[in-house]
Every structure is written in structure tokens, then in C-alpha cells.
């Protein structure tokens, strides 16, 4: 069983569209994250979600919104996609805010 | 603000060599330090987690050490194999907030 799974793995879409990426973890962790990895492979935190506390990093455009139906899921919804949104998006989870991080396989988003 | 750096950025070694990857951090007040590997097109795989109270952690051919006072961690890989070729990243969790601090990574190539 994959610990942190995200779908889809690849997503190609047109500018202006709205898309979602789903993430599920079966580790029983309390904290989930979304990271963006740019072309230089630098990992940037977008959101974390812990016990219904959402922390949004200030540089994230409000076109990005996380949705958590329950503790095991944290989905990423993106409105009005732009070319600069093209990147690999990683979901991750940890038991606590400073606990061991486990990552999903990534979702490669390409905006045309 | 915590800063994490990794040197070298890239390393190429012949198969069978022992090698050391370096990770430096500026704020020694860390809870733990985690080492990951990332294969091309894949997510980050957790290799080792060293708690702040530990000095070493071992898993198979991998040995990670931690010296908080000097702000350094090393990942030692014994008897390197072509399958070890990947990018290796270190990360430390936040003392406040949600931002894990990642190094820029070392890209390792093991030549058969």
C-alpha cells in the first residue's frame, strides 16, 4: 500500500482552466502539506493542514486552495491556471509539525 | 531564519567507492534532520531521520551523522552502486510555522 498517494500523476491543461489534484495518506498522520517543486528542483511549501488549522504561505496566490474532507485527505484546487503554475506538486504528511516527512510521487502539471 | 546548504551540488564517483555528502544548517536548535533521495520524475524517499539527541543513524550501507553544535550532518554511503545515483536532500523541520527547510541537494552519479 502506498503511504502517500496523489492523483493524477500527469496533468496537461490550457491556461484559464480550473483543476484539482487529490492526495490521500494512510499513515494516520495529523499534518499534511502541499509543496511545489520548480524547474530548479527547489521545494517550496504552499500549505500545511493540521487538525483543521490551515497555514497558507503568504506567497501562494489565492487561486490555489486546499480542501480537506477528512484527516487522511488534502486536495489542491487551482483556479484560472497560468503558465507559471507549471511545476511538479508534491503532497506530504507527517505525524507532527516536526515529524518525519513522507512524500507522494508528485503530480506534474503542464499549463499550455 | 534557518538556512540549509549542501555541498557539493554534484558528485560523480566510480562504483564501489565510499562517499560523503554534506549538509550544513545555520540554526542549531533543531528537532531532527532528515535525509531524502529523489530519483528523476519521482517523489522524495525518506532515507534516515536523526533526532536532535542522536549523533548517528544507520540503515544498510547508509550512515548519517549529526553535529548540532557545528551545524552539520553528513551522509556516508558505503560501497556505492549505480542504483545509488539520485539527488540527495537534507531537511530540518521548523521551530515555528510550517516551513521545513530543504537543502539544494547533491546530485550523485555512480559510474559502473
PDB file of C-alpha atoms in Angstrom:
ATOM      1  CA  UNK A   1       0.000   0.000   0.000  1.00  0.00           C
ATOM      2  CA  UNK A   2       1.366   3.417  -0.942  1.00  0.00           C
ATOM      3  CA  UNK A   3       1.688   5.589   2.156  1.00  0.00           C
ATOM      4  CA  UNK A   4       1.022   8.929   0.439  1.00  0.00           C
ATOM      5  CA  UNK A   5      -0.710   8.750  -2.920  1.00  0.00           C
ATOM      6  CA  UNK A   6      -1.665  11.560  -5.222  1.00  0.00           C
ATOM      7  CA  UNK A   7      -3.577  11.693  -8.492  1.00  0.00           C
ATOM      8  CA  UNK A   8      -3.229  12.430 -11.277  1.00  0.00           C
ATOM      9  CA  UNK A   9       0.479  11.848 -11.877  1.00  0.00           C
ATOM     10  CA  UNK A  10       0.404  13.978 -15.034  1.00  0.00           C
ATOM     11  CA  UNK A  11      -1.928  16.821 -15.898  1.00  0.00           C
ATOM     12  CA  UNK A  12      -1.829  18.853 -19.112  1.00  0.00           C
ATOM     13  CA  UNK A  13      -4.312  21.677 -19.439  1.00  0.00           C
ATOM     14  CA  UNK A  14      -4.969  25.036 -21.035  1.00  0.00           C
ATOM     15  CA  UNK A  15      -4.464  28.426 -19.453  1.00  0.00           C
ATOM     16  CA  UNK A  16      -7.538  29.663 -17.624  1.00  0.00           C
ATOM     17  CA  UNK A  17      -8.853  26.210 -16.712  1.00  0.00           C
ATOM     18  CA  UNK A  18      -9.569  25.010 -13.173  1.00  0.00           C
ATOM     19  CA  UNK A  19      -8.025  21.738 -12.000  1.00  0.00           C
ATOM     20  CA  UNK A  20      -7.680  19.653  -8.852  1.00  0.00           C
ATOM     21  CA  UNK A  21      -5.028  17.283  -7.551  1.00  0.00           C
ATOM     22  CA  UNK A  22      -6.005  14.741  -4.927  1.00  0.00           C
ATOM     23  CA  UNK A  23      -3.894  13.428  -2.067  1.00  0.00           C
ATOM     24  CA  UNK A  24      -4.513  10.657   0.409  1.00  0.00           C
ATOM     25  CA  UNK A  25      -2.325   9.295   3.214  1.00  0.00           C
ATOM     26  CA  UNK A  26      -2.877   6.008   5.034  1.00  0.00           C
ATOM     27  CA  UNK A  27      -0.289   6.630   7.757  1.00  0.00           C
ATOM     28  CA  UNK A  28      -2.694   8.100  10.277  1.00  0.00           C
ATOM     29  CA  UNK A  29      -0.716  11.335  10.282  1.00  0.00           C
ATOM     30  CA  UNK A  30      -2.143  14.558  11.661  1.00  0.00           C
ATOM     31  CA  UNK A  31      -0.401  17.002   9.335  1.00  0.00           C
ATOM     32  CA  UNK A  32      -0.480  17.190   5.548  1.00  0.00           C
ATOM     33  CA  UNK A  33       1.317  19.518   3.168  1.00  0.00           C
ATOM     34  CA  UNK A  34       1.441  20.678  -0.406  1.00  0.00           C
ATOM     35  CA  UNK A  35       4.817  21.568  -1.908  1.00  0.00           C
ATOM     36  CA  UNK A  36       5.704  22.994  -5.297  1.00  0.00           C
ATOM     37  CA  UNK A  37       8.943  21.969  -6.977  1.00  0.00           C
ATOM     38  CA  UNK A  38      10.078  24.329  -9.689  1.00  0.00           C
ATOM     39  CA  UNK A  39      12.337  23.690 -12.668  1.00  0.00           C
ATOM     40  CA  UNK A  40      15.416  24.222 -10.496  1.00  0.00           C
ATOM     41  CA  UNK A  41      14.206  21.448  -8.193  1.00  0.00           C
ATOM     42  CA  UNK A  42      13.706  23.825  -5.276  1.00  0.00           C
ATOM     43  CA  UNK A  43      10.912  22.721  -2.917  1.00  0.00           C
ATOM     44  CA  UNK A  44       8.567  25.441  -1.693  1.00  0.00           C
ATOM     45  CA  UNK A  45       5.868  24.929   0.931  1.00  0.00           C
ATOM     46  CA  UNK A  46       2.430  26.029  -0.166  1.00  0.00           C
ATOM     47  CA  UNK A  47       0.135  24.860   2.622  1.00  0.00           C
ATOM     48  CA  UNK A  48       0.032  22.773   5.716  1.00  0.00           C
ATOM     49  CA  UNK A  49      -3.114  21.431   7.379  1.00  0.00           C
ATOM     50  CA  UNK A  50      -3.182  20.131  10.936  1.00  0.00           C
ATOM     51  CA  UNK A  51      -6.308  19.418  12.982  1.00  0.00           C
ATOM     52  CA  UNK A  52      -8.307  21.822  10.858  1.00  0.00           C
ATOM     53  CA  UNK A  53      -5.650  24.517  11.189  1.00  0.00           C
ATOM     54  CA  UNK A  54      -4.650  25.713   7.773  1.00  0.00           C
ATOM     55  CA  UNK A  55      -1.406  27.596   7.332  1.00  0.00           C
ATOM     56  CA  UNK A  56      -1.077  29.270   3.966  1.00  0.00           C
ATOM     57  CA  UNK A  57       2.272  30.591   2.920  1.00  0.00           C
ATOM     58  CA  UNK A  58       1.930  34.226   2.003  1.00  0.00           C
ATOM     59  CA  UNK A  59       3.447  33.933  -1.443  1.00  0.00           C
ATOM     60  CA  UNK A  60       0.805  31.467  -2.644  1.00  0.00           C
ATOM     61  CA  UNK A  61      -1.762  33.136  -4.956  1.00  0.00           C
ATOM     62  CA  UNK A  62      -5.341  32.863  -3.786  1.00  0.00           C
ATOM     63  CA  UNK A  63      -6.115  30.931  -6.973  1.00  0.00           C
ATOM     64  CA  UNK A  64      -4.735  27.954  -5.046  1.00  0.00           C
ATOM     65  CA  UNK A  65      -6.968  26.491  -2.370  1.00  0.00           C
ATOM     66  CA  UNK A  66      -6.566  23.340  -0.273  1.00  0.00           C
ATOM     67  CA  UNK A  67      -9.586  21.267   0.649  1.00  0.00           C
ATOM     68  CA  UNK A  68      -9.524  18.647   3.379  1.00  0.00           C
ATOM     69  CA  UNK A  69     -12.643  16.469   3.643  1.00  0.00           C
ATOM     70  CA  UNK A  70     -11.003  14.479   6.454  1.00  0.00           C
ATOM     71  CA  UNK A  71      -7.657  13.924   8.168  1.00  0.00           C
ATOM     72  CA  UNK A  72      -6.447  11.484   5.509  1.00  0.00           C
ATOM     73  CA  UNK A  73      -7.079  13.718   2.508  1.00  0.00           C
ATOM     74  CA  UNK A  74      -5.791  17.098   1.397  1.00  0.00           C
ATOM     75  CA  UNK A  75      -6.731  18.081  -2.133  1.00  0.00           C
ATOM     76  CA  UNK A  76      -5.350  21.023  -4.074  1.00  0.00           C
ATOM     77  CA  UNK A  77      -7.646  23.068  -6.250  1.00  0.00           C
ATOM     78  CA  UNK A  78      -6.271  25.613  -8.700  1.00  0.00           C
ATOM     79  CA  UNK A  79      -8.430  28.229 -10.434  1.00  0.00           C
ATOM     80  CA  UNK A  80      -7.624  30.155 -13.602  1.00  0.00           C
ATOM     81  CA  UNK A  81      -4.407  28.307 -14.347  1.00  0.00           C
ATOM     82  CA  UNK A  82      -1.431  30.332 -15.591  1.00  0.00           C
ATOM     83  CA  UNK A  83       1.687  29.317 -17.496  1.00  0.00           C
ATOM     84  CA  UNK A  84       3.801  29.896 -14.379  1.00  0.00           C
ATOM     85  CA  UNK A  85       1.818  27.276 -12.491  1.00  0.00           C
ATOM     86  CA  UNK A  86       3.590  24.564 -14.490  1.00  0.00           C
ATOM     87  CA  UNK A  87       5.597  22.567 -11.963  1.00  0.00           C
ATOM     88  CA  UNK A  88       5.597  19.341 -10.010  1.00  0.00           C
ATOM     89  CA  UNK A  89       3.313  19.415  -6.984  1.00  0.00           C
ATOM     90  CA  UNK A  90       4.055  17.119  -4.063  1.00  0.00           C
ATOM     91  CA  UNK A  91       1.790  16.104  -1.257  1.00  0.00           C
ATOM     92  CA  UNK A  92       3.427  15.092   2.028  1.00  0.00           C
ATOM     93  CA  UNK A  93       2.415  14.132   5.531  1.00  0.00           C
ATOM     94  CA  UNK A  94       3.954  13.894   8.995  1.00  0.00           C
ATOM     95  CA  UNK A  95       2.671  12.780  12.375  1.00  0.00           C
ATOM     96  CA  UNK A  96       3.508  16.114  13.964  1.00  0.00           C
ATOM     97  CA  UNK A  97       4.648  19.500  12.720  1.00  0.00           C
ATOM     98  CA  UNK A  98       8.293  18.450  13.198  1.00  0.00           C
ATOM     99  CA  UNK A  99       7.915  14.741  12.499  1.00  0.00           C
ATOM    100  CA  UNK A 100       9.316  12.590   9.727  1.00  0.00           C
ATOM    101  CA  UNK A 101       8.061  13.703   6.335  1.00  0.00           C
ATOM    102  CA  UNK A 102       6.652  11.257   3.808  1.00  0.00           C
ATOM    103  CA  UNK A 103       6.083  12.366   0.227  1.00  0.00           C
ATOM    104  CA  UNK A 104       3.811  11.288  -2.574  1.00  0.00           C
ATOM    105  CA  UNK A 105       5.148  10.588  -6.063  1.00  0.00           C
ATOM    106  CA  UNK A 106       4.282  14.034  -7.350  1.00  0.00           C
ATOM    107  CA  UNK A 107       1.855  15.441  -9.915  1.00  0.00           C
ATOM    108  CA  UNK A 108       3.423  17.104 -12.940  1.00  0.00           C
ATOM    109  CA  UNK A 109       1.224  19.977 -14.090  1.00  0.00           C
ATOM    110  CA  UNK A 110       1.795  21.481 -17.522  1.00  0.00           C
ATOM    111  CA  UNK A 111      -0.160  24.577 -18.492  1.00  0.00           C
ATOM    112  CA  UNK A 112      -0.246  25.366 -22.214  1.00  0.00           C
TER     113      UNK A 112
ATOM    114  CA  UNK B   1      15.757  32.231   9.562  1.00  0.00           C
ATOM    115  CA  UNK B   2      17.175  28.732   9.069  1.00  0.00           C
ATOM    116  CA  UNK B   3      19.340  28.184   6.001  1.00  0.00           C
ATOM    117  CA  UNK B   4      20.349  24.738   4.797  1.00  0.00           C
ATOM    118  CA  UNK B   5      23.104  24.196   2.260  1.00  0.00           C
ATOM    119  CA  UNK B   6      24.543  21.111   0.640  1.00  0.00           C
ATOM    120  CA  UNK B   7      27.980  20.745  -0.850  1.00  0.00           C
ATOM    121  CA  UNK B   8      28.866  19.581  -3.415  1.00  0.00           C
ATOM    122  CA  UNK B   9      25.977  20.301  -5.780  1.00  0.00           C
ATOM    123  CA  UNK B  10      27.034  17.364  -7.934  1.00  0.00           C
ATOM    124  CA  UNK B  11      29.271  14.384  -7.435  1.00  0.00           C
ATOM    125  CA  UNK B  12      30.408  11.627  -9.781  1.00  0.00           C
ATOM    126  CA  UNK B  13      32.195   8.552  -8.457  1.00  0.00           C
ATOM    127  CA  UNK B  14      33.133   5.114  -9.772  1.00  0.00           C
ATOM    128  CA  UNK B  15      31.187   2.153  -8.487  1.00  0.00           C
ATOM    129  CA  UNK B  16      32.459   0.709  -5.225  1.00  0.00           C
ATOM    130  CA  UNK B  17      33.734   3.934  -3.719  1.00  0.00           C
ATOM    131  CA  UNK B  18      32.720   5.143  -0.294  1.00  0.00           C
ATOM    132  CA  UNK B  19      31.447   8.704  -0.333  1.00  0.00           C
ATOM    133  CA  UNK B  20      30.268  11.503   1.942  1.00  0.00           C
ATOM    134  CA  UNK B  21      27.552  14.046   1.302  1.00  0.00           C
ATOM    135  CA  UNK B  22      27.431  17.190   3.418  1.00  0.00           C
ATOM    136  CA  UNK B  23      24.581  19.224   4.836  1.00  0.00           C
ATOM    137  CA  UNK B  24      25.006  22.451   6.833  1.00  0.00           C
ATOM    138  CA  UNK B  25      22.395  24.426   8.754  1.00  0.00           C
ATOM    139  CA  UNK B  26      22.655  27.823  10.395  1.00  0.00           C
ATOM    140  CA  UNK B  27      20.329  27.432  13.414  1.00  0.00           C
ATOM    141  CA  UNK B  28      21.466  24.594  15.667  1.00  0.00           C
ATOM    142  CA  UNK B  29      18.168  24.489  17.594  1.00  0.00           C
ATOM    143  CA  UNK B  30      16.676  21.702  15.507  1.00  0.00           C
ATOM    144  CA  UNK B  31      14.312  18.887  16.459  1.00  0.00           C
ATOM    145  CA  UNK B  32      15.759  16.479  13.932  1.00  0.00           C
ATOM    146  CA  UNK B  33      17.331  16.246  10.494  1.00  0.00           C
ATOM    147  CA  UNK B  34      16.081  14.081   7.676  1.00  0.00           C
ATOM    148  CA  UNK B  35      17.859  12.767   4.586  1.00  0.00           C
ATOM    149  CA  UNK B  36      15.944  12.006   1.381  1.00  0.00           C
ATOM    150  CA  UNK B  37      16.733  10.718  -2.064  1.00  0.00           C
ATOM    151  CA  UNK B  38      14.879  11.792  -5.164  1.00  0.00           C
ATOM    152  CA  UNK B  39      15.045   9.805  -8.385  1.00  0.00           C
ATOM    153  CA  UNK B  40      14.239  11.619 -11.656  1.00  0.00           C
ATOM    154  CA  UNK B  41      10.495  12.057 -12.071  1.00  0.00           C
ATOM    155  CA  UNK B  42       9.782  10.635  -8.632  1.00  0.00           C
ATOM    156  CA  UNK B  43       8.933  11.854  -5.178  1.00  0.00           C
ATOM    157  CA  UNK B  44      11.263  12.180  -2.218  1.00  0.00           C
ATOM    158  CA  UNK B  45      12.005   8.945  -0.369  1.00  0.00           C
ATOM    159  CA  UNK B  46      12.934   9.239   3.281  1.00  0.00           C
ATOM    160  CA  UNK B  47      16.284   7.579   3.975  1.00  0.00           C
ATOM    161  CA  UNK B  48      17.154   8.442   7.556  1.00  0.00           C
ATOM    162  CA  UNK B  49      15.850  10.638  10.332  1.00  0.00           C
ATOM    163  CA  UNK B  50      18.234  11.691  13.112  1.00  0.00           C
ATOM    164  CA  UNK B  51      16.713  13.104  16.264  1.00  0.00           C
ATOM    165  CA  UNK B  52      18.465  16.062  17.874  1.00  0.00           C
ATOM    166  CA  UNK B  53      19.586  13.830  20.759  1.00  0.00           C
ATOM    167  CA  UNK B  54      21.251  11.327  18.433  1.00  0.00           C
ATOM    168  CA  UNK B  55      24.659  11.530  16.816  1.00  0.00           C
ATOM    169  CA  UNK B  56      24.261   8.753  14.248  1.00  0.00           C
ATOM    170  CA  UNK B  57      21.672   6.716  12.433  1.00  0.00           C
ATOM    171  CA  UNK B  58      22.338   3.746  10.179  1.00  0.00           C
ATOM    172  CA  UNK B  59      20.349   1.923   7.522  1.00  0.00           C
ATOM    173  CA  UNK B  60      22.149  -0.692   5.466  1.00  0.00           C
ATOM    174  CA  UNK B  61      25.014   0.967   3.585  1.00  0.00           C
ATOM    175  CA  UNK B  62      23.915   4.414   4.727  1.00  0.00           C
ATOM    176  CA  UNK B  63      25.134   6.170   7.829  1.00  0.00           C
ATOM    177  CA  UNK B  64      24.072   9.666   8.797  1.00  0.00           C
ATOM    178  CA  UNK B  65      25.751  11.696  11.488  1.00  0.00           C
ATOM    179  CA  UNK B  66      24.658  14.872  13.217  1.00  0.00           C
ATOM    180  CA  UNK B  67      26.751  17.517  14.953  1.00  0.00           C
ATOM    181  CA  UNK B  68      24.341  20.172  16.147  1.00  0.00           C
ATOM    182  CA  UNK B  69      26.981  22.417  17.674  1.00  0.00           C
ATOM    183  CA  UNK B  70      28.754  22.836  14.354  1.00  0.00           C
ATOM    184  CA  UNK B  71      25.535  22.835  12.321  1.00  0.00           C
ATOM    185  CA  UNK B  72      26.486  19.861  10.192  1.00  0.00           C
ATOM    186  CA  UNK B  73      25.246  16.493   9.091  1.00  0.00           C
ATOM    187  CA  UNK B  74      26.925  14.002   6.805  1.00  0.00           C
ATOM    188  CA  UNK B  75      25.502  11.095   4.848  1.00  0.00           C
ATOM    189  CA  UNK B  76      28.029   8.339   4.318  1.00  0.00           C
ATOM    190  CA  UNK B  77      27.343   5.825   1.546  1.00  0.00           C
ATOM    191  CA  UNK B  78      29.485   2.704   1.626  1.00  0.00           C
ATOM    192  CA  UNK B  79      30.423   0.695  -1.446  1.00  0.00           C
ATOM    193  CA  UNK B  80      28.419   2.854  -3.842  1.00  0.00           C
ATOM    194  CA  UNK B  81      26.361   1.223  -6.598  1.00  0.00           C
ATOM    195  CA  UNK B  82      24.892   2.608  -9.843  1.00  0.00           C
ATOM    196  CA  UNK B  83      21.460   2.299  -8.228  1.00  0.00           C
ATOM    197  CA  UNK B  84      22.532   4.936  -5.694  1.00  0.00           C
ATOM    198  CA  UNK B  85      22.508   7.535  -8.463  1.00  0.00           C
ATOM    199  CA  UNK B  86      19.926  10.149  -7.453  1.00  0.00           C
ATOM    200  CA  UNK B  87      19.623  13.569  -5.863  1.00  0.00           C
ATOM    201  CA  UNK B  88      20.082  13.558  -2.106  1.00  0.00           C
ATOM    202  CA  UNK B  89      18.449  16.241   0.022  1.00  0.00           C
ATOM    203  CA  UNK B  90      18.575  17.045   3.692  1.00  0.00           C
ATOM    204  CA  UNK B  91      15.841  18.893   5.564  1.00  0.00           C
ATOM    205  CA  UNK B  92      15.178  20.268   9.037  1.00  0.00           C
ATOM    206  CA  UNK B  93      11.717  20.960  10.457  1.00  0.00           C
ATOM    207  CA  UNK B  94      10.574  24.381  11.638  1.00  0.00           C
ATOM    208  CA  UNK B  95      10.709  25.546  15.228  1.00  0.00           C
ATOM    209  CA  UNK B  96       7.646  27.637  14.441  1.00  0.00           C
ATOM    210  CA  UNK B  97       5.338  27.701  11.435  1.00  0.00           C
ATOM    211  CA  UNK B  98       5.131  25.043   8.758  1.00  0.00           C
ATOM    212  CA  UNK B  99       8.223  25.587   6.652  1.00  0.00           C
ATOM    213  CA  UNK B 100      10.579  22.612   6.505  1.00  0.00           C
ATOM    214  CA  UNK B 101      13.957  23.879   5.356  1.00  0.00           C
ATOM    215  CA  UNK B 102      15.429  21.883   2.494  1.00  0.00           C
ATOM    216  CA  UNK B 103      18.956  21.906   1.196  1.00  0.00           C
ATOM    217  CA  UNK B 104      19.524  22.440  -2.504  1.00  0.00           C
ATOM    218  CA  UNK B 105      20.544  18.820  -2.944  1.00  0.00           C
ATOM    219  CA  UNK B 106      23.558  16.865  -4.160  1.00  0.00           C
ATOM    220  CA  UNK B 107      23.168  15.103  -7.488  1.00  0.00           C
ATOM    221  CA  UNK B 108      25.078  11.816  -7.262  1.00  0.00           C
ATOM    222  CA  UNK B 109      26.146   9.741 -10.246  1.00  0.00           C
ATOM    223  CA  UNK B 110      27.757   6.360  -9.641  1.00  0.00           C
ATOM    224  CA  UNK B 111      29.576   5.169 -12.736  1.00  0.00           C
ATOM    225  CA  UNK B 112      29.567   1.410 -13.406  1.00  0.00           C
TER     226      UNK B 112
END
